[in-house]
GROMACS .gro file of C-alpha atoms in nm:
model
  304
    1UNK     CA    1   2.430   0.085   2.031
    2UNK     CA    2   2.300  -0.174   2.290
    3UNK     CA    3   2.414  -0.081   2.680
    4UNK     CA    4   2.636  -0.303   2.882
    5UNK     CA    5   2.469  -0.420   3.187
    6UNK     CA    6   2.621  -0.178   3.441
    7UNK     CA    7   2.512   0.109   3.192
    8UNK     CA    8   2.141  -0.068   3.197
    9UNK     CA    9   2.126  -0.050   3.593
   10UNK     CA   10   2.238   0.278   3.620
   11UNK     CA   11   1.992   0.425   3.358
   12UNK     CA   12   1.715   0.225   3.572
   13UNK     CA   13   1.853   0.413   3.861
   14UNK     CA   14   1.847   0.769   3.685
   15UNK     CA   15   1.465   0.677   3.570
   16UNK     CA   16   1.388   0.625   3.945
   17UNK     CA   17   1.597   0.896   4.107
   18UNK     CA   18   1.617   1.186   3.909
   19UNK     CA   19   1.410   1.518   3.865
   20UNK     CA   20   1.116   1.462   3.663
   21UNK     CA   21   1.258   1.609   3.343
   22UNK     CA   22   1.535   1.356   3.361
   23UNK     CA   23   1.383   1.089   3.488
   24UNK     CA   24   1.107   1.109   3.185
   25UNK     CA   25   1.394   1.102   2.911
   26UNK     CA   26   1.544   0.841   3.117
   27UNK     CA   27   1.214   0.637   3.084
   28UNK     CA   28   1.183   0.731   2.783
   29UNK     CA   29   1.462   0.583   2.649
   30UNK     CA   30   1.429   0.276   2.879
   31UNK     CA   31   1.073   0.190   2.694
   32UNK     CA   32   1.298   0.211   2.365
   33UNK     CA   33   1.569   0.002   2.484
   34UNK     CA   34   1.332  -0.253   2.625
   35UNK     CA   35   1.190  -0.254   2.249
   36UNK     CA   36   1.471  -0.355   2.109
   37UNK     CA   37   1.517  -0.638   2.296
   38UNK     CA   38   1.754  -0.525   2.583
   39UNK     CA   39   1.554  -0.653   2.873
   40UNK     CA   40   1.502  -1.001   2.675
   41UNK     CA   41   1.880  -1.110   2.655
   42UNK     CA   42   1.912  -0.980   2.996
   43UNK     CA   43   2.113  -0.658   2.919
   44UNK     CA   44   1.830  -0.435   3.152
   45UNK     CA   45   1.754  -0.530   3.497
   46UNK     CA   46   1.374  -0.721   3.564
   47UNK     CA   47   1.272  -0.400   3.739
   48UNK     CA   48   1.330  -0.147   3.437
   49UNK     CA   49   0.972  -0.280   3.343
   50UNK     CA   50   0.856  -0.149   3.716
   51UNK     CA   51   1.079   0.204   3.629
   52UNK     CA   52   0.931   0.238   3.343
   53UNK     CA   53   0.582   0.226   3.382
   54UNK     CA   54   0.599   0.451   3.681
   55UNK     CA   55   0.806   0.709   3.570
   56UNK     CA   56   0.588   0.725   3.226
   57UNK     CA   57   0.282   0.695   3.431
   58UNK     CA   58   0.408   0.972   3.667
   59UNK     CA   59   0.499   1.181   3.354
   60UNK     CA   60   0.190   1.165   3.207
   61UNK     CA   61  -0.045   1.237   3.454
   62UNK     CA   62   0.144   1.568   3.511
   63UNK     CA   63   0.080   1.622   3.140
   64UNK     CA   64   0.310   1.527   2.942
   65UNK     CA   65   0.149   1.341   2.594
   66UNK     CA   66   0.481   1.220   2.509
   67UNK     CA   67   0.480   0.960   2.801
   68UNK     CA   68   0.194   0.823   2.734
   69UNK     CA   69   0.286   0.780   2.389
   70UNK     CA   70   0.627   0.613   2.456
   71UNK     CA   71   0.464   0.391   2.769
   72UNK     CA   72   0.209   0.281   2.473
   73UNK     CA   73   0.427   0.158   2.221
   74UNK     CA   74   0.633   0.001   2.494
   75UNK     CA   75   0.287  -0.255   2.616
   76UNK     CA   76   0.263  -0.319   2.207
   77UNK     CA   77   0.623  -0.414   2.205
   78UNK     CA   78   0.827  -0.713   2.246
   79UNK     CA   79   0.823  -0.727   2.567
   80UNK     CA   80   0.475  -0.569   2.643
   81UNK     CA   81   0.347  -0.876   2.834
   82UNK     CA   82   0.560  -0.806   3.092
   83UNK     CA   83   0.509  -0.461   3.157
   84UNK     CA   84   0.257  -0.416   3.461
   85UNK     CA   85  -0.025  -0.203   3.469
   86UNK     CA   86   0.013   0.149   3.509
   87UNK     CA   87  -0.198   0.411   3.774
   88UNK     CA   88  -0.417   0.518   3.485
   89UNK     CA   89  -0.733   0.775   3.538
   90UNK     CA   90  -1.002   0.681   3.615
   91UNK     CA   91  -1.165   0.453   3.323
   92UNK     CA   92  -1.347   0.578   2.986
   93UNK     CA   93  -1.657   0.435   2.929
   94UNK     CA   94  -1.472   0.231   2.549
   95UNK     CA   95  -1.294   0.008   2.810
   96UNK     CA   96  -1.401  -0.336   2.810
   97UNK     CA   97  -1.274  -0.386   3.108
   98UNK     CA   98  -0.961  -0.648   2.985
   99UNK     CA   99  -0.603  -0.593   3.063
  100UNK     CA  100  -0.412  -0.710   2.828
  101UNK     CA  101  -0.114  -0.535   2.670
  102UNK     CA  102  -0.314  -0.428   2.361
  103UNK     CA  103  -0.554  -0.289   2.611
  104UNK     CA  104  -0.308  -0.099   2.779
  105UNK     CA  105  -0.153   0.052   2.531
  106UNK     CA  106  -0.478   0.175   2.388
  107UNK     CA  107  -0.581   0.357   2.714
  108UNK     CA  108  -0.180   0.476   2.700
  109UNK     CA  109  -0.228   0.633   2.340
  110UNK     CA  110  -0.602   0.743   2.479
  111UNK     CA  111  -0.425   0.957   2.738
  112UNK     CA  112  -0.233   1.110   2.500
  113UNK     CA  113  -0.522   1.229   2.275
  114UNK     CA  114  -0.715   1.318   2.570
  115UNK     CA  115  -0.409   1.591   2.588
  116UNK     CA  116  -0.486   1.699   2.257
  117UNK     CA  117  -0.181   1.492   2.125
  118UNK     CA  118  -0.180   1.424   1.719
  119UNK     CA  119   0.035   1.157   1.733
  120UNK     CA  120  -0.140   1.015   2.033
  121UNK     CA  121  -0.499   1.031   1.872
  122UNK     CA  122  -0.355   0.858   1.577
  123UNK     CA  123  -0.211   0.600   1.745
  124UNK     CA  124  -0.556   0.560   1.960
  125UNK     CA  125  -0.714   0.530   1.628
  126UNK     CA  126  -0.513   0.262   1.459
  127UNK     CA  127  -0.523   0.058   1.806
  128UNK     CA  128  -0.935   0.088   1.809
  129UNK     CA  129  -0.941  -0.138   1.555
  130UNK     CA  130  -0.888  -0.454   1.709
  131UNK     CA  131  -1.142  -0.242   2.016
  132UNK     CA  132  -1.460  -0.224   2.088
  133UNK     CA  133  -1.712   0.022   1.843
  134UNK     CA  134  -1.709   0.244   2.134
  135UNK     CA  135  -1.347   0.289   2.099
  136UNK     CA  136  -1.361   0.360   1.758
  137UNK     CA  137  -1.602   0.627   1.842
  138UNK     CA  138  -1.394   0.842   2.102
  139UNK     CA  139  -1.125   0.766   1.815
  140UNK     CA  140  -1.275   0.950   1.541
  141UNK     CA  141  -1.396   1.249   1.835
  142UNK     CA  142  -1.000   1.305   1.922
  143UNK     CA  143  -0.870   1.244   1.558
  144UNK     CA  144  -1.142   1.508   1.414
  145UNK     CA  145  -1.001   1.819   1.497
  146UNK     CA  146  -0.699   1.717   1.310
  147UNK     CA  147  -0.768   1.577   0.990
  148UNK     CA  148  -0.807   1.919   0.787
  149UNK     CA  149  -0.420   1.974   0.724
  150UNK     CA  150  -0.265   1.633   0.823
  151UNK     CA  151  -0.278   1.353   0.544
  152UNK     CA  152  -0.203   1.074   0.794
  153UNK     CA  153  -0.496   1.180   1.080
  154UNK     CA  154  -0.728   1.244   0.777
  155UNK     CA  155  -0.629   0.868   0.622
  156UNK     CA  156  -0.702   0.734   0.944
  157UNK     CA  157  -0.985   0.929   0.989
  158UNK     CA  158  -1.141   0.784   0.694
  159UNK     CA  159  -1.058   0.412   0.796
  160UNK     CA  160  -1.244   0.473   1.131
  161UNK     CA  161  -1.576   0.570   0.904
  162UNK     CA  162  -1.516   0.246   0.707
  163UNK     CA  163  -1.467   0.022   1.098
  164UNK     CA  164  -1.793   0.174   1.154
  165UNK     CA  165  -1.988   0.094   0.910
  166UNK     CA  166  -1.984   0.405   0.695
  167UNK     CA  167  -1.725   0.333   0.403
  168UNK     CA  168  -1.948   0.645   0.195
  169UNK     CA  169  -1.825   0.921   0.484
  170UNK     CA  170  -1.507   0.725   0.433
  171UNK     CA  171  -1.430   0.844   0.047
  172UNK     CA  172  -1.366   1.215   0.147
  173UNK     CA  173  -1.114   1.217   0.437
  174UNK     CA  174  -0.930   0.945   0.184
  175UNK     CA  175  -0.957   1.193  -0.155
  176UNK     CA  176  -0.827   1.455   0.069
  177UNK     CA  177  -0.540   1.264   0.259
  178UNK     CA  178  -0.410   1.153  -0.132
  179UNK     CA  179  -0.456   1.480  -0.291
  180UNK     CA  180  -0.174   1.562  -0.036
  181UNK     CA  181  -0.015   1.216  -0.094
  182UNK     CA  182  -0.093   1.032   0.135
  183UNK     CA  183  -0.033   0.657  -0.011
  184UNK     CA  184  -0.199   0.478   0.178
  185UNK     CA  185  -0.494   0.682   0.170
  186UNK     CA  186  -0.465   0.659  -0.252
  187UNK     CA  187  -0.436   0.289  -0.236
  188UNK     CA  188  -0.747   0.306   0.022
  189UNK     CA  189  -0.896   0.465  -0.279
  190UNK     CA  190  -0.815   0.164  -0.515
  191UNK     CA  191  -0.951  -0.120  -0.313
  192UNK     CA  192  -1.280   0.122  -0.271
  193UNK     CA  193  -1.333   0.205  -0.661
  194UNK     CA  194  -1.245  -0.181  -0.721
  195UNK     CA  195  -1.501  -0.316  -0.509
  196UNK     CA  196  -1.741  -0.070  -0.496
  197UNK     CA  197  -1.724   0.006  -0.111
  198UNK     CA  198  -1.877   0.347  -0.039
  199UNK     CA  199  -1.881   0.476  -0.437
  200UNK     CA  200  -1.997   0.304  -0.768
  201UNK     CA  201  -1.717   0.085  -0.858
  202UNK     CA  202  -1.522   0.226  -1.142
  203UNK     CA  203  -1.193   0.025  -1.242
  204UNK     CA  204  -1.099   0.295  -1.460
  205UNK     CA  205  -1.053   0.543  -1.121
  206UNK     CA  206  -0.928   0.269  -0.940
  207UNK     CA  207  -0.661   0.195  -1.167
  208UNK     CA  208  -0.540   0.534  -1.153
  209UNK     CA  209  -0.562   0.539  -0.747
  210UNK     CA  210  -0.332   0.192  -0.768
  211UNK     CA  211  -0.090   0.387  -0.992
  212UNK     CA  212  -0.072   0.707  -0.757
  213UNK     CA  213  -0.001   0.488  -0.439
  214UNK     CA  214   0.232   0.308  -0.643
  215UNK     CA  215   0.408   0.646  -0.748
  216UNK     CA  216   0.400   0.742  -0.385
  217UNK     CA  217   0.599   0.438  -0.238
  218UNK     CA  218   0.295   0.215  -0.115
  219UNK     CA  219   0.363  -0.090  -0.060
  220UNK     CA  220   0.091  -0.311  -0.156
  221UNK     CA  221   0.053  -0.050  -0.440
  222UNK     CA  222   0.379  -0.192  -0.569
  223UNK     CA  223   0.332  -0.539  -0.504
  224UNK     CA  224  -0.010  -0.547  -0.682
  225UNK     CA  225   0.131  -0.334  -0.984
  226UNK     CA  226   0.446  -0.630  -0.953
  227UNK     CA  227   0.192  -0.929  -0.999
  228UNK     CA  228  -0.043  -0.761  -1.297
  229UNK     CA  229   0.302  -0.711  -1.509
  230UNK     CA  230   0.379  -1.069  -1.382
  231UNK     CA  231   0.054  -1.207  -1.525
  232UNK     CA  232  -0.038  -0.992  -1.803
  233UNK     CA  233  -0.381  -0.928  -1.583
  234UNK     CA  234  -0.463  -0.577  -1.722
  235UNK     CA  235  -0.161  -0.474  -1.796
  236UNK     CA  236   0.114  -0.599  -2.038
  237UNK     CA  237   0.303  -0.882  -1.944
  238UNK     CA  238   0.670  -0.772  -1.892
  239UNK     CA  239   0.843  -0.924  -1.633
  240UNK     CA  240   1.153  -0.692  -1.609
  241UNK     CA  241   0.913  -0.434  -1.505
  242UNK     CA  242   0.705  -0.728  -1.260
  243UNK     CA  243   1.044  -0.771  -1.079
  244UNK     CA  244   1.086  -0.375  -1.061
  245UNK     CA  245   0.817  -0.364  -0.843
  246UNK     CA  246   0.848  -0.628  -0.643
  247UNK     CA  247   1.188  -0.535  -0.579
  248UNK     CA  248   1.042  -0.188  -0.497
  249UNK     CA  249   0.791  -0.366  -0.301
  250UNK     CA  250   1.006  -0.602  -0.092
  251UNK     CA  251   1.245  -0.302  -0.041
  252UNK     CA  252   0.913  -0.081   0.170
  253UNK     CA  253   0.856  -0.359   0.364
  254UNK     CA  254   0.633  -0.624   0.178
  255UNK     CA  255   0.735  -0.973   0.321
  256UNK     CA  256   0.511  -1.099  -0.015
  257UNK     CA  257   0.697  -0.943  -0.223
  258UNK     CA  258   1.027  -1.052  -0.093
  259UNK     CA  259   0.936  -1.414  -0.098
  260UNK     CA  260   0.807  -1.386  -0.441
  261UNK     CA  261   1.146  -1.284  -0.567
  262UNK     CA  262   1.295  -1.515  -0.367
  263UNK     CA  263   1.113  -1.825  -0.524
  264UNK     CA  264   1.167  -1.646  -0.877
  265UNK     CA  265   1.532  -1.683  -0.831
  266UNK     CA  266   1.488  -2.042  -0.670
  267UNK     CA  267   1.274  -2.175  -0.982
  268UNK     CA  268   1.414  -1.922  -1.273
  269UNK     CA  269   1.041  -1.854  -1.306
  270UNK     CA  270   1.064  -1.524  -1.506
  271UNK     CA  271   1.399  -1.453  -1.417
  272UNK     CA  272   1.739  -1.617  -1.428
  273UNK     CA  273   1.806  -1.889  -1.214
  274UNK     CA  274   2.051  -1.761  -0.919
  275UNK     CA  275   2.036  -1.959  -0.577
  276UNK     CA  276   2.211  -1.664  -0.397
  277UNK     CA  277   1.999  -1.370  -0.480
  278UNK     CA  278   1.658  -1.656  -0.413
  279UNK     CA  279   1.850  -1.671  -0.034
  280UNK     CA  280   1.873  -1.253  -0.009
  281UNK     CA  281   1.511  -1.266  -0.112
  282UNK     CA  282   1.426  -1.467   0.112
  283UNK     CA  283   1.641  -1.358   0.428
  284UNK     CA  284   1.469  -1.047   0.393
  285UNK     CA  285   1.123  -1.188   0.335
  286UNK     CA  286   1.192  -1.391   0.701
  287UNK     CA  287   1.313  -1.035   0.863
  288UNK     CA  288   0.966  -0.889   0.769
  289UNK     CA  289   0.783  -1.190   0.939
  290UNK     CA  290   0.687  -1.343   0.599
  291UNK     CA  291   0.628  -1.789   0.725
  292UNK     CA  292   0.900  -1.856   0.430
  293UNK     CA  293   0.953  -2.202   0.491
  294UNK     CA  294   0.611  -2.306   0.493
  295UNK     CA  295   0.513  -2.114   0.190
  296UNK     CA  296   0.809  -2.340   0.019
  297UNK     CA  297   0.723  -2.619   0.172
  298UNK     CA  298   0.390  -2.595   0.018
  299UNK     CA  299   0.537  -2.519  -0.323
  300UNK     CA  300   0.729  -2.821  -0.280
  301UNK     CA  301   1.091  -2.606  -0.264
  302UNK     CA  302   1.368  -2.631  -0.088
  303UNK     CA  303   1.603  -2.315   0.050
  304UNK     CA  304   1.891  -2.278  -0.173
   0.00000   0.00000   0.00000
């Protein structure tokens, strides 16, 4: 439920007024609000970005790894470019020294690690990517002493070994991040039997890694299983079951795999011709950030 503008002002008022408790949950659900859009179509007052990042700031250096956390994910959000800095410590040598909401956020989730956050080292992790190698480093320090019993730190654990050059140390932290179903982590396993990254490629073991993410809900696991059904590439060619899992696919969030569908239904390629489920298709395939119109624009199609 979106606030009224009245509401909006006075929750900027409790961020900036209250006791620190309050005023962190206040901020807290500021960041959220601003997120989704709020401060854009002009529901929240211009200065909730100033509340914000001083009452997270504020929060976080008194230790709390939630703030940080939240105040992160705000800089990568919508609105992020309009955030301004925040009083940070002092500076880790994996800065580069930009400022830049990506760069924000990352010394945001950094914080949070530092604090011995799980959440907030994975989250420092994933953002390291598009970071410097030193980055990625500190990364895979804070992320290590939780990868043992969490699939999703050990997952990303194993990506960091692969950003650095060491897709062998990689295979481990993914085999044990799947064996407790992790799917990403199994279809990380896939692409590295198929390609021979970091073990002797094996398509017999990556098959079986692409059917186990599949089973789990991945994705790309689905999508890929989708198109070999669609085109009889090692597997039988059934489309029924090629439109099961795309459908599957578009359903977890592949924008592919939505606009697939949606130019099946267009063209009666594999499927019956039906101009409103091609539109649903493709509706959806637009609300995951899939460039629809080009793609049919290229294929020479039209939108039903």
């Amino acid at each position: 439920m979106r606030l009224d503008e009245t509401e909006g002002r006075d929750l900027v008022a409790l961020a900036t007024d209250a006791d620190p408790a309050a005023r962190e949950d206040a901020c807290v659900e500021l960041a959220r609000r601003i997120n989704r859009a709020d401060l854009m179509i002009g529901i929240l007052p211009m200065d909730a970005t100033d509340a914000v990042v001083a009452g997270l700031a504020e929060a976080g250096r008194a230790g709390s790894a939630r703030a940080w956390r939240e105040l992160g994910v705000c800089y990568l959000g919508t609105d992020g470019d309009r955030l301004p800095p925040a009083d940070w410590p002092p500076a880790q040598p994996y800065a580069d020294g930009t400022d830049h909401p990506h760069g924000r956020a990352l010394r945001c989730f950094h914080e949070a690690a530092v604090l011995g956050d799980r959440d907030g080292a994975v989250l420092f992790a994933k953002a390291s990517r598009d970071a410097s190698a030193s980055a990625r480093e500190a990364a895979r320090e804070l992320l290590r002493p939780h990868v043992r019993g969490d699939a999703a730190a050990g997952y990303q654990y194993g990506l960091l070994e692969q950003w650095l050059g060491n897709p062998g140390a990689a295979v481990e932290h993914h085999l044990r991040a799947a064996g407790q179903d992790d799917a990403d982590a199994a279809f990380e396993l896939y692409v590295l039997f198929s390609t021979g990254t970091g073990v002797e490629r094996d398509f017999a073991e990556a098959r079986r890694w692409l059917e186990r993410a599949a089973d789990l809900g991945q994705h790309r696991a689905l999508y890929n299983m989708g198109a070999a059904h669609a085109t009889g590439d090692g597997r039988p060619q059934d489309m029924a079951l090629a439109v099961d899992f795309y459908e599957r696919a578009a359903r977890a969030g592949n924008a592919r795999a939505a606009t697939t569908l949606g130019v099946m239904y267009l063209t009666g390629g594999g499927v019956d011709e039906d101009p409103g489920r091609a539109e649903e298709w493709l509706d959806l395939a637009d609300d995951l950030g899939h460039p629809v119109d080009e793609w049919l624009d290229q294929l020479g199609l039209e939108r039903p």
